PDB file of C-alpha atoms in Angstrom:
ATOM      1  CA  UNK A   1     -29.435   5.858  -3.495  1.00 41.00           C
ATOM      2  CA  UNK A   2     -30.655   9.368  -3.341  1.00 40.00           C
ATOM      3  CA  UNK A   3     -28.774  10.144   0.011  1.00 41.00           C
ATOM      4  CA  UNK A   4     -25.733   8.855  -1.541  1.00 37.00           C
ATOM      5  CA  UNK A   5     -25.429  10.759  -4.884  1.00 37.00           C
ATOM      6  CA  UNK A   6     -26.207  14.094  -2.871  1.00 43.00           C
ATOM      7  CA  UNK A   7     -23.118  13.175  -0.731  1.00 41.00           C
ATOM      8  CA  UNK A   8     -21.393  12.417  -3.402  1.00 41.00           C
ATOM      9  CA  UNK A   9     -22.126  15.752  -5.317  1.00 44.00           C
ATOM     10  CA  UNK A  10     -20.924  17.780  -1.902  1.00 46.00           C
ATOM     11  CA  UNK A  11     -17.759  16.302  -2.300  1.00 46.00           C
ATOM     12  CA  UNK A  12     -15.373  18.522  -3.998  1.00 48.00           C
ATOM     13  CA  UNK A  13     -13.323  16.957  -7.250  1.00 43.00           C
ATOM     14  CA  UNK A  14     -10.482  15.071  -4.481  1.00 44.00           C
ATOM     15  CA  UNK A  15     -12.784  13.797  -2.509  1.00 47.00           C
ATOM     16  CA  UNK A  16     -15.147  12.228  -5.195  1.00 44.00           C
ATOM     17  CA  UNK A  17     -12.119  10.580  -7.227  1.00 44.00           C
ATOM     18  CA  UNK A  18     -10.652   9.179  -3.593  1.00 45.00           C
ATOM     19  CA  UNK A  19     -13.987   8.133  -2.555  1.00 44.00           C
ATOM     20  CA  UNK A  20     -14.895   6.065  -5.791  1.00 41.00           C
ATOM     21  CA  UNK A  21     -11.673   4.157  -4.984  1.00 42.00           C
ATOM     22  CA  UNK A  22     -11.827   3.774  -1.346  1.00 42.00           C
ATOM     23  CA  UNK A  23      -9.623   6.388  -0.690  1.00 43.00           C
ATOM     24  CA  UNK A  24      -6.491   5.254  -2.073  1.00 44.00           C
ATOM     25  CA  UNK A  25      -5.985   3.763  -5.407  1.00 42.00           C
ATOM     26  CA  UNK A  26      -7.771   5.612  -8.298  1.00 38.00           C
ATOM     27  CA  UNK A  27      -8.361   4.424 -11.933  1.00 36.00           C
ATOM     28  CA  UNK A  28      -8.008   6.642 -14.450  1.00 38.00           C
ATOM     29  CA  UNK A  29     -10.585   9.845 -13.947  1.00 38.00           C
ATOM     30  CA  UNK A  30     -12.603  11.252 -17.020  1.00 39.00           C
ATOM     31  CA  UNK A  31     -15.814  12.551 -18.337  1.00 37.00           C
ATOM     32  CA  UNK A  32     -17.107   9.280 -19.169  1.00 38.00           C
ATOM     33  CA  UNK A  33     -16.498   7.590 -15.972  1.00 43.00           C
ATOM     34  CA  UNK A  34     -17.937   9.951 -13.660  1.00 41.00           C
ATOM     35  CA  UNK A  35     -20.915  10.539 -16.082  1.00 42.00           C
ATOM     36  CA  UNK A  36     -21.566   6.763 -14.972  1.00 45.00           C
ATOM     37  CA  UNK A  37     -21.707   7.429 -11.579  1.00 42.00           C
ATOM     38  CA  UNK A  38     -24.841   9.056 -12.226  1.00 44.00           C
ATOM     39  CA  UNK A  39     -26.245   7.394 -14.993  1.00 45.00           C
ATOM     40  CA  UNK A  40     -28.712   4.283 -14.586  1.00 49.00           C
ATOM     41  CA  UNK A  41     -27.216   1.496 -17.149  1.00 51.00           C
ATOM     42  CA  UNK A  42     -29.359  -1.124 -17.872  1.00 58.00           C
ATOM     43  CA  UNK A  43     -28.568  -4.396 -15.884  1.00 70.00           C
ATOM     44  CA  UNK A  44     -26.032  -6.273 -17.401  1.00 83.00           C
ATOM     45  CA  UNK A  45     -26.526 -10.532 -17.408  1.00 88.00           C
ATOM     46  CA  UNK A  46     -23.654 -12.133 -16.623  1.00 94.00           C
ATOM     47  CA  UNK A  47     -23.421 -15.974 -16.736  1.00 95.00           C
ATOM     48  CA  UNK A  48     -25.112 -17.607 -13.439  1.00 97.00           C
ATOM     49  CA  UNK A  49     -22.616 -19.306 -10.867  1.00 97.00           C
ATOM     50  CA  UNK A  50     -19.803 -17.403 -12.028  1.00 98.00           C
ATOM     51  CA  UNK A  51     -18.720 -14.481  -9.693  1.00 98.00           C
ATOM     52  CA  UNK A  52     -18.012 -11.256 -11.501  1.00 98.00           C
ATOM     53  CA  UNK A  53     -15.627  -9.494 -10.006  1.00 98.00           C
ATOM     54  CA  UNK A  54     -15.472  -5.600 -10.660  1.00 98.00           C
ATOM     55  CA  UNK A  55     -12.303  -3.931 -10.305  1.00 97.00           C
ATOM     56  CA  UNK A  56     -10.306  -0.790 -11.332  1.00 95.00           C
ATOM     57  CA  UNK A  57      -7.748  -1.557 -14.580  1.00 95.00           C
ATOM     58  CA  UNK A  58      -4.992  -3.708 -14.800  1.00 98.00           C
ATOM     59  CA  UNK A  59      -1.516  -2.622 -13.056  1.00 98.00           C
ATOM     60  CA  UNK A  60       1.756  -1.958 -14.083  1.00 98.00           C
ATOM     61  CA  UNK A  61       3.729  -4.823 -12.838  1.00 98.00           C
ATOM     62  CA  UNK A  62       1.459  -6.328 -10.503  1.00 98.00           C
ATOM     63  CA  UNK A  63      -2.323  -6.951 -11.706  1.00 98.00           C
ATOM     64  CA  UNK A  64      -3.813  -4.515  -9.700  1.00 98.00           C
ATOM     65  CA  UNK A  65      -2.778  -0.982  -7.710  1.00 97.00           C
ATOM     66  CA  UNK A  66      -4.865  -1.927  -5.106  1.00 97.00           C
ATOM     67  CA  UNK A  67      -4.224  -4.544  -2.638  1.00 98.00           C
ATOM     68  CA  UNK A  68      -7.655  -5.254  -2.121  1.00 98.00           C
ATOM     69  CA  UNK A  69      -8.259  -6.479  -5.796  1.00 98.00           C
ATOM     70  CA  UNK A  70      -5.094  -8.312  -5.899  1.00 98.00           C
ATOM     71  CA  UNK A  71      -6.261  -9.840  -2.366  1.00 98.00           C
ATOM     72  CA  UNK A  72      -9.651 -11.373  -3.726  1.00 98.00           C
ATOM     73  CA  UNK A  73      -8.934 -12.455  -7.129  1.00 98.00           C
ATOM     74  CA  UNK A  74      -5.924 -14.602  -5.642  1.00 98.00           C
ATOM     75  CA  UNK A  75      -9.220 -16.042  -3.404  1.00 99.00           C
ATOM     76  CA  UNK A  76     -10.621 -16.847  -6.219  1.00 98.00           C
ATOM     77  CA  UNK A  77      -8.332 -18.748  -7.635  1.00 98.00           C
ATOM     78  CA  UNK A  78      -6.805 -20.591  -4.629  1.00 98.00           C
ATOM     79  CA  UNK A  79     -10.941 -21.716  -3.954  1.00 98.00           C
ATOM     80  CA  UNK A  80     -11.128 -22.399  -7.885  1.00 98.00           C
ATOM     81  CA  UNK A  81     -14.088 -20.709  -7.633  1.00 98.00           C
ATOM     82  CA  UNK A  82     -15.197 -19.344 -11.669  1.00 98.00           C
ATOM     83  CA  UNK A  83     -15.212 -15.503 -11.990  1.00 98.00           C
ATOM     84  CA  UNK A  84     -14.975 -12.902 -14.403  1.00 98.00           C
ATOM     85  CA  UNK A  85     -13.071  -9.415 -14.410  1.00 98.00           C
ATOM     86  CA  UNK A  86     -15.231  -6.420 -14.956  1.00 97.00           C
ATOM     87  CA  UNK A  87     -12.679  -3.558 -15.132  1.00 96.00           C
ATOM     88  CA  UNK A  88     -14.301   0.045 -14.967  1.00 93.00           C
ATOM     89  CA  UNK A  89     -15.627   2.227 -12.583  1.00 88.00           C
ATOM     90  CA  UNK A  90     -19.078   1.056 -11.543  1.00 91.00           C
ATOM     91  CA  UNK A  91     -19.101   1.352  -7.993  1.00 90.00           C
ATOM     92  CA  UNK A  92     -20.417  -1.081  -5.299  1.00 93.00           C
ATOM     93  CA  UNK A  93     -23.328   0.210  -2.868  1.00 92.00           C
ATOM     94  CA  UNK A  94     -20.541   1.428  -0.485  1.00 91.00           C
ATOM     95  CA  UNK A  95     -18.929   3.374  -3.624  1.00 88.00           C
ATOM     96  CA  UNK A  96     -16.199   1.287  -3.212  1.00 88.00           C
ATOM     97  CA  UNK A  97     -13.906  -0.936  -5.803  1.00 91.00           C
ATOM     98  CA  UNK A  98     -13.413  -3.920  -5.470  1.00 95.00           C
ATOM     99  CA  UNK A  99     -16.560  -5.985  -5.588  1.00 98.00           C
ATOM    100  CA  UNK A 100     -18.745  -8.526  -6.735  1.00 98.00           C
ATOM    101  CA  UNK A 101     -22.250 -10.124  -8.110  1.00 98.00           C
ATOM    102  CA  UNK A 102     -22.817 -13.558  -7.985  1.00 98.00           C
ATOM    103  CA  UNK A 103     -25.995 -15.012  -9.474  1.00 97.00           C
ATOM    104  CA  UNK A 104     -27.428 -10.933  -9.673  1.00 95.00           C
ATOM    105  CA  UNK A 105     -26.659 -10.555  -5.539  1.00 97.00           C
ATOM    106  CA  UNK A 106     -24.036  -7.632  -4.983  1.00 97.00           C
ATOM    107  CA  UNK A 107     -21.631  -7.782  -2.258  1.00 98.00           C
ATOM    108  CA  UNK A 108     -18.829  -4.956  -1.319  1.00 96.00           C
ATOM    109  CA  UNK A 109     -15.531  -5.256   0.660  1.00 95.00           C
ATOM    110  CA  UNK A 110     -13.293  -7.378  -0.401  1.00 97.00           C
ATOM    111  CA  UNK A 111     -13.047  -9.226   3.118  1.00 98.00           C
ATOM    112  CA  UNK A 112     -17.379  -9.382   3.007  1.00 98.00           C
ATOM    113  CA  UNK A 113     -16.897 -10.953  -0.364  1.00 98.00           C
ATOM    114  CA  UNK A 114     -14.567 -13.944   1.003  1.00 98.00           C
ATOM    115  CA  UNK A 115     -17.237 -14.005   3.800  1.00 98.00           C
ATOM    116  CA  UNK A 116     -20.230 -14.498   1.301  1.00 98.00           C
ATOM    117  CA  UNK A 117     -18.420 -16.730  -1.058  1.00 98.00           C
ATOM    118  CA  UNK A 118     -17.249 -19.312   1.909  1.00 98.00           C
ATOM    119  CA  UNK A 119     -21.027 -19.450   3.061  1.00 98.00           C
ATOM    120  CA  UNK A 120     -22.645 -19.984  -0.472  1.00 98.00           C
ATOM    121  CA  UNK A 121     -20.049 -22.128  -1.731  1.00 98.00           C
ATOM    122  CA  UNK A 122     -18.936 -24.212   1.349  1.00 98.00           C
ATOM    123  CA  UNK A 123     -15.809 -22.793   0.825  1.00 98.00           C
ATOM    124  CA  UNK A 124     -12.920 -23.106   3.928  1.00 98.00           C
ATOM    125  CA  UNK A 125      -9.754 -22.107   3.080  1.00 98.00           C
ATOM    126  CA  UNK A 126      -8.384 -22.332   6.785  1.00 98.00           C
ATOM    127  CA  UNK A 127     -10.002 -25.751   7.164  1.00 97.00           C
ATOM    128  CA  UNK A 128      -6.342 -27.242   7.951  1.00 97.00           C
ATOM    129  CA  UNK A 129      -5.641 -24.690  10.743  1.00 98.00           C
ATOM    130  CA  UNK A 130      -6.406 -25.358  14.559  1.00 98.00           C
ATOM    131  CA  UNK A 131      -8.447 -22.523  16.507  1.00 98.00           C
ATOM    132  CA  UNK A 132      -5.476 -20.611  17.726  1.00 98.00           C
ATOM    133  CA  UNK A 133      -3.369 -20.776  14.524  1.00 98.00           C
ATOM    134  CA  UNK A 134      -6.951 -18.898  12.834  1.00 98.00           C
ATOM    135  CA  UNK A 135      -6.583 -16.398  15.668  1.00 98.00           C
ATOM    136  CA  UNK A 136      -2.902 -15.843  14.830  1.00 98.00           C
ATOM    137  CA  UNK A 137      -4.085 -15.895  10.868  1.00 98.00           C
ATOM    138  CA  UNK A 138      -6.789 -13.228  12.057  1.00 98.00           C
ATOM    139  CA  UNK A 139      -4.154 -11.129  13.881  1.00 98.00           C
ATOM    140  CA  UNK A 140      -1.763 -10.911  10.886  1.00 98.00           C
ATOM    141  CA  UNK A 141      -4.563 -10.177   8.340  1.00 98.00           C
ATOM    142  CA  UNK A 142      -5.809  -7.160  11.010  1.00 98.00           C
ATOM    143  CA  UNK A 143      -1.975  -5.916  11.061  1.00 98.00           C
ATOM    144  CA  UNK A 144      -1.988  -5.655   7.100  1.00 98.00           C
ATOM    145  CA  UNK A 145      -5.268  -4.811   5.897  1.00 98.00           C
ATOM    146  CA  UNK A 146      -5.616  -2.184   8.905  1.00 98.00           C
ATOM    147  CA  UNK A 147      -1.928  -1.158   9.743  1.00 98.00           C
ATOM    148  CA  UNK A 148       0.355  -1.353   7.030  1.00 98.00           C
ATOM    149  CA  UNK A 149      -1.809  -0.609   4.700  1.00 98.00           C
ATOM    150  CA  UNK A 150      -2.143   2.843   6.042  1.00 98.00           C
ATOM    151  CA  UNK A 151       1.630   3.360   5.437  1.00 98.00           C
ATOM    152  CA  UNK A 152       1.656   2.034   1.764  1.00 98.00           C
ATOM    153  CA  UNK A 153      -1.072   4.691   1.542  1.00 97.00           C
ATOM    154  CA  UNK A 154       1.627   7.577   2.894  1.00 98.00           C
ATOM    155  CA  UNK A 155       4.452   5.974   0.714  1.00 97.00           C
ATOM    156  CA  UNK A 156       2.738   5.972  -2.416  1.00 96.00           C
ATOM    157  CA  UNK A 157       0.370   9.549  -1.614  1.00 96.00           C
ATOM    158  CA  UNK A 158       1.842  11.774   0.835  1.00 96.00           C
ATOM    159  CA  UNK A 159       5.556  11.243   1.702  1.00 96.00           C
ATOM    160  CA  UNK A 160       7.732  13.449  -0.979  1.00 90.00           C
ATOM    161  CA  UNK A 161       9.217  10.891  -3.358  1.00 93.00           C
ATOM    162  CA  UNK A 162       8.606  10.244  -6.820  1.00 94.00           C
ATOM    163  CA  UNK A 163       4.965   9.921  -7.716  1.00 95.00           C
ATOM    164  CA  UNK A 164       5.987   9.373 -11.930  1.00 93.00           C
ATOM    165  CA  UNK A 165       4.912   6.072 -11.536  1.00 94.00           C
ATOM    166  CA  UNK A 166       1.164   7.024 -10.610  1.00 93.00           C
ATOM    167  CA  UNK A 167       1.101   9.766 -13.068  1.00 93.00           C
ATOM    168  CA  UNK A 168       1.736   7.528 -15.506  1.00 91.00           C
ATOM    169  CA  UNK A 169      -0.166   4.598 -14.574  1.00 93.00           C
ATOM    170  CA  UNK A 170      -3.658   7.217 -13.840  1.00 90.00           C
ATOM    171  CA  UNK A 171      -2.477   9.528 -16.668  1.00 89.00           C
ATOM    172  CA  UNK A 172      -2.972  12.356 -14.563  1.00 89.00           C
ATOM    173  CA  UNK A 173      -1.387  15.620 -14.724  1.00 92.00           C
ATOM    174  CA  UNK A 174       0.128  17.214 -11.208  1.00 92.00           C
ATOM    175  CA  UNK A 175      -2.821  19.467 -10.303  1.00 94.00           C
ATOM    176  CA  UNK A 176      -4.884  16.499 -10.249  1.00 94.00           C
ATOM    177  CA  UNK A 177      -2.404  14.451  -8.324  1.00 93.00           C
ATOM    178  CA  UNK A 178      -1.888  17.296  -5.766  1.00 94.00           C
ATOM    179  CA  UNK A 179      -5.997  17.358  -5.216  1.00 95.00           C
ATOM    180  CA  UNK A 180      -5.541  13.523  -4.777  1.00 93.00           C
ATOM    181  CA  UNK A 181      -2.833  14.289  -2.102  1.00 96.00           C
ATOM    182  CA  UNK A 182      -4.251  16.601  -0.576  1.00 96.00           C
ATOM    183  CA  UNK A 183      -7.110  14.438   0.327  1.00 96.00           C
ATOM    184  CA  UNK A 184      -4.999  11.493   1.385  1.00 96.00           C
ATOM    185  CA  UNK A 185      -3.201  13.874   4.183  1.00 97.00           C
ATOM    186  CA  UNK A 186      -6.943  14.761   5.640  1.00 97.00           C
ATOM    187  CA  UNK A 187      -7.785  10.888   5.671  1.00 96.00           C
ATOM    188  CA  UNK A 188      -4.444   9.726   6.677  1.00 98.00           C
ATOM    189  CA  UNK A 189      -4.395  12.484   9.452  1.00 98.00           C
ATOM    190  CA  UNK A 190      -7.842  11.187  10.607  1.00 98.00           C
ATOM    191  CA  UNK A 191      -7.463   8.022  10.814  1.00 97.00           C
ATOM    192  CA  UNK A 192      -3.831   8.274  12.859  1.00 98.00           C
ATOM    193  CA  UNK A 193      -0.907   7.230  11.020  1.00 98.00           C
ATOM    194  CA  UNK A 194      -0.741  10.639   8.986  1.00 98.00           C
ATOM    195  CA  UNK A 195      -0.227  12.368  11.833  1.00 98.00           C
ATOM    196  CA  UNK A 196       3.544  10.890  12.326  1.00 98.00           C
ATOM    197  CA  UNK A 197       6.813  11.818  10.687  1.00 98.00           C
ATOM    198  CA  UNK A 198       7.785  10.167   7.683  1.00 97.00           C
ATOM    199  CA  UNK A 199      10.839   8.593   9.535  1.00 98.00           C
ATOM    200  CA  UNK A 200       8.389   7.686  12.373  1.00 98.00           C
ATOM    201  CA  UNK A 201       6.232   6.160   9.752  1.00 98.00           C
ATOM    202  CA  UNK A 202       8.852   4.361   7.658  1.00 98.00           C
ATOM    203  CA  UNK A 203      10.081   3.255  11.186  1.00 98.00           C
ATOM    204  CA  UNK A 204       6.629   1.162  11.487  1.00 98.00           C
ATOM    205  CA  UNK A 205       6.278   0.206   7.914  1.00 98.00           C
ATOM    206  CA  UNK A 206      10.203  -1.757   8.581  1.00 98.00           C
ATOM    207  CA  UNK A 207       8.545  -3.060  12.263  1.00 98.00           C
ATOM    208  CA  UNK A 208       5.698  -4.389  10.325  1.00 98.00           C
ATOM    209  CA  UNK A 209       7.908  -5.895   7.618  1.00 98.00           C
ATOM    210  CA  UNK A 210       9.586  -7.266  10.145  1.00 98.00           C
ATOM    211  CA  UNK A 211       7.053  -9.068  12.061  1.00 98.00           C
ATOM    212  CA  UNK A 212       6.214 -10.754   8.408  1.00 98.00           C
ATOM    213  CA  UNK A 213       9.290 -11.854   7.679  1.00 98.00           C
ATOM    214  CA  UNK A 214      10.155 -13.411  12.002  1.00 98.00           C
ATOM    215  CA  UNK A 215       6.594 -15.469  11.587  1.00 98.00           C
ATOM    216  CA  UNK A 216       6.634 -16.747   7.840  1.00 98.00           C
ATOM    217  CA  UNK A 217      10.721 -17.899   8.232  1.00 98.00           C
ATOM    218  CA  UNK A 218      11.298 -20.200   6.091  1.00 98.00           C
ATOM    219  CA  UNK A 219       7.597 -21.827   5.852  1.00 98.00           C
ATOM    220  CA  UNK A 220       6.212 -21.909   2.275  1.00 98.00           C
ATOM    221  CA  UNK A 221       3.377 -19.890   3.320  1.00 98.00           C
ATOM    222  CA  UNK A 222       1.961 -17.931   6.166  1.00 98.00           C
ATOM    223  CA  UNK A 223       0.832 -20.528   8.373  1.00 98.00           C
ATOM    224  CA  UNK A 224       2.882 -23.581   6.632  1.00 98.00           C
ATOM    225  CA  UNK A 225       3.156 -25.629   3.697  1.00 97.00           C
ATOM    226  CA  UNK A 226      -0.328 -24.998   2.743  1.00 98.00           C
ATOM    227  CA  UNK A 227      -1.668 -21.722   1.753  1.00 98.00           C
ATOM    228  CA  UNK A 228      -4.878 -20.472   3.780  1.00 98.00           C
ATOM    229  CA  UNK A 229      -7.077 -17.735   3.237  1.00 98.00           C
ATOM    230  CA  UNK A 230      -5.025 -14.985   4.998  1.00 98.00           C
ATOM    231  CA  UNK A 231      -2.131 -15.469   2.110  1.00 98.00           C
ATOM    232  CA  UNK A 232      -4.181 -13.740  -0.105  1.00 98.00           C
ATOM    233  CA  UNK A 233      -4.658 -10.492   2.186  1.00 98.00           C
ATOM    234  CA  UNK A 234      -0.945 -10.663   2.896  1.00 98.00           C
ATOM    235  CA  UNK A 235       0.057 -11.564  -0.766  1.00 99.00           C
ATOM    236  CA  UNK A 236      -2.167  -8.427  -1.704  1.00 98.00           C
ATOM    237  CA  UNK A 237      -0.733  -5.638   0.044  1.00 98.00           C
ATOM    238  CA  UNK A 238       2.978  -7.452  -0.034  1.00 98.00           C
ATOM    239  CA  UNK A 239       2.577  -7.113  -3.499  1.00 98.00           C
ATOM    240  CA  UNK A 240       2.149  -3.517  -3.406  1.00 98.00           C
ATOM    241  CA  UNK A 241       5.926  -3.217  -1.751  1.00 98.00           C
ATOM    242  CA  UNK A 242       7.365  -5.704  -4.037  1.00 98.00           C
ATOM    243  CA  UNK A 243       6.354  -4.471  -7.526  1.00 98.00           C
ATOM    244  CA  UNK A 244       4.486  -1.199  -7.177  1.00 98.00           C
ATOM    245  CA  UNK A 245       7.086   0.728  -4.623  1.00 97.00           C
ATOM    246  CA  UNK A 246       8.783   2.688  -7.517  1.00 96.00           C
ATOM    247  CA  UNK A 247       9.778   5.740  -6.585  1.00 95.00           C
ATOM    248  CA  UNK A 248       9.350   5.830  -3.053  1.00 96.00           C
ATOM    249  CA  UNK A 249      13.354   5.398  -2.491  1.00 95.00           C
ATOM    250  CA  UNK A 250      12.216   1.517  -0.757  1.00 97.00           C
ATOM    251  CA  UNK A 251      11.787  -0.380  -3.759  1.00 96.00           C
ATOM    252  CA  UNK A 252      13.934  -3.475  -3.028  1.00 97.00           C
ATOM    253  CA  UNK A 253      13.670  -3.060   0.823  1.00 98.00           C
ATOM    254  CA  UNK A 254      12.093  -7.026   0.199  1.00 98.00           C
ATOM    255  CA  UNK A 255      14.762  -8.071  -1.869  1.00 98.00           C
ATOM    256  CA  UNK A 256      17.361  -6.580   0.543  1.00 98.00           C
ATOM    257  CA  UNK A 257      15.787  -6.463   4.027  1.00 98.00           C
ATOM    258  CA  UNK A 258      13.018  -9.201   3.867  1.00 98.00           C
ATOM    259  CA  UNK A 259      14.372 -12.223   1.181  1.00 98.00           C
ATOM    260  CA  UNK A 260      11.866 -14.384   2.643  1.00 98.00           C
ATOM    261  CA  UNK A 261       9.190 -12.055   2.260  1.00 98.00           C
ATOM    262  CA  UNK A 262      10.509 -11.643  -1.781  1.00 98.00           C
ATOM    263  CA  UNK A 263      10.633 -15.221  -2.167  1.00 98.00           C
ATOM    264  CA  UNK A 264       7.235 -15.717  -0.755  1.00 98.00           C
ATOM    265  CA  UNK A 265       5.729 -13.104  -3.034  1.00 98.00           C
ATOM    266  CA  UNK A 266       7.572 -15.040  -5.564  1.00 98.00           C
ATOM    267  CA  UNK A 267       5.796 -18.363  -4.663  1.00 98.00           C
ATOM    268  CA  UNK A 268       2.055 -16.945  -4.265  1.00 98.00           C
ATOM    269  CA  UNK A 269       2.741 -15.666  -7.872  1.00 98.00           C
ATOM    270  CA  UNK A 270       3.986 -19.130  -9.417  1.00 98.00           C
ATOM    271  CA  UNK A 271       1.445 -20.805  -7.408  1.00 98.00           C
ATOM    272  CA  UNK A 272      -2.055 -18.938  -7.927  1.00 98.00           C
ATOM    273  CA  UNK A 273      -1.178 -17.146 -11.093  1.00 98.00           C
ATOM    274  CA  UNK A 274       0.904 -18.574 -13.734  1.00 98.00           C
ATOM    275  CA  UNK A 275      -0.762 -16.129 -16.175  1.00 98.00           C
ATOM    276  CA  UNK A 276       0.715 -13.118 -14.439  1.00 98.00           C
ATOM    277  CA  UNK A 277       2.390 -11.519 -17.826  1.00 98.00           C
ATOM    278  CA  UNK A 278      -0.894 -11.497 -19.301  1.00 98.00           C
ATOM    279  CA  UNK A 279      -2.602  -9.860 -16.149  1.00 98.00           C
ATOM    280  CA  UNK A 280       0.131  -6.646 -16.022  1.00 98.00           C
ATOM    281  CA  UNK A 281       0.212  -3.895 -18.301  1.00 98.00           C
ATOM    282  CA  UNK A 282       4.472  -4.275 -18.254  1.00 97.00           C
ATOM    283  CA  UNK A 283       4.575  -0.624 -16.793  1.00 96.00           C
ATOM    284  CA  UNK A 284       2.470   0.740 -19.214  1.00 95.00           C
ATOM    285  CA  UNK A 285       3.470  -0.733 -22.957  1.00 96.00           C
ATOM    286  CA  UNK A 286       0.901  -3.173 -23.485  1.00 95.00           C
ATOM    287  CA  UNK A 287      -2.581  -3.700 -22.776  1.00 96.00           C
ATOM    288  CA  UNK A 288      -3.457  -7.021 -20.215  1.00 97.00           C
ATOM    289  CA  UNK A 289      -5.220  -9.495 -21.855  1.00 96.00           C
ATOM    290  CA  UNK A 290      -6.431 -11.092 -19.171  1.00 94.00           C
TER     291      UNK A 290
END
């Protein structure tokens, strides 16, 4: 633990807001919340067999500005598995959000999480698939969760569009959201993508988009009528494009480009969460309840 807060205090302010969020999505920065970063609560009890998931806020038109969240809470519904939302900034081990405790065990990464909760639980979501159609669910969660999601990092950080809708949603002011920027280039240009044009990079966003929308057709869900686990990593991040692209000159590149891709984000959202409007802050004028 020691290790980590000294890395944490040689990060300068960009890096430690990025790095509480896993680089990309931040919650809303202040005194109090890094304060508890540092500070030793006492352990809260939370009711045994229940998971509790921690997680940044609630979005503005989707329940969560990161895919990740959006990705594991749709798990735990489609598994009917009991949780409960912990929105804040308490980190996981890994300083990362999102995460979980079940039954006082901790476990970060939203993909290590499914992992866990399948083992404990006896839970199989791809139970229904053969061998090679949970390679081909493997492959599309990989292009995603380690591809695309790199772009809808650039899109919503780095290219030069509109960035009202994150001020608004973080309440930051601009210095704060050029720090933020700043530090997305350096990660983006590490780990490849950032390193292309923005045409070049819009050019694979569309070719990933693409793909999607060729292999789901006109099937119900990814792999057919049934969902599987791998919906809910490609219902997280497609949810990023189809209600949190504001301002980034794309936002109805589903609705135009990709109808299928619309209508399935449509579906996962009628399906797994018919309490969406109470999950969304409605871009900022009310407060979820949920």
């Amino acid at each position: 633990m020691e290790t980590l807060v000294n890395a944490y205090r040689d990060m300068d302010t960009s890096q430690r807001v990025l790095h509480a969020v896993g680089g990309v999505v931040v919650a809303v920065v202040s005194v109090v919340a890094i304060r508890k970063l540092f500070h030793k609560e006492t352990k809260k009890e939370y009711p045994r067999d229940t998971v509790i998931h921690h997680q940044i806020g609630r979005g503005p038109y989707a329940p969560s500005m990161t895919p990740f969240a959006v990705k594991l809470e749709t798990y735990l519904r489609m598994a009917r598995i009991p949780y409960q939302n912990v929105h804040g900034m308490q980190m996981s081990s890994k300083g990362k959000l999102t995460w979980i405790e079940y039954n006082g065990q901790a476990v970060a990464d939203s993909t290590l999480c499914i992992e866990f909760l399948n083992k404990k639980l006896g839970v199989d979501l791809n139970r229904d698939l053969s061998p090679a159609d949970r390679g081909v669910a493997q492959a599309m969660q990989v292009m995603v969760e380690e591809h695309m999601y790199w772009l809808l990092v650039l899109f919503r950080w780095v290219y030069d569009n509109d960035k009202s809708l994150l001020m608004k949603t973080f309440k930051w002011g601009a210095f704060l959201l050029w720090l933020v920027r700043r530090n997305v280039k350096k990660q983006t240009w590490s780990q490849g993508l950032g390193r292309h044009t923005e045409e070049e990079g819009t050019g694979m966003f569309k070719n990933d988009l693409q793909s999607l929308s060729d292999f789901i057709g006109t099937k119900k869900f990814l792999m057919g009528d049934e969902p599987c686990e791998t919906d809910c990593a490609v219902f997280g991040q497609l949810s990023q494009v189809y209600w949190h692209f504001r301002g980034t000159g794309h936002e109805n590149i589903l609705k135009d480009k990709y109808p299928n891709l619309a209508n399935y984000c449509e579906r996962m959202k009628e399906t797994f969460w018919p309490d969406w409007d109470q999950c969304i802050t409605h871009g900022g004028t009310r407060e979820a309840t949920k």
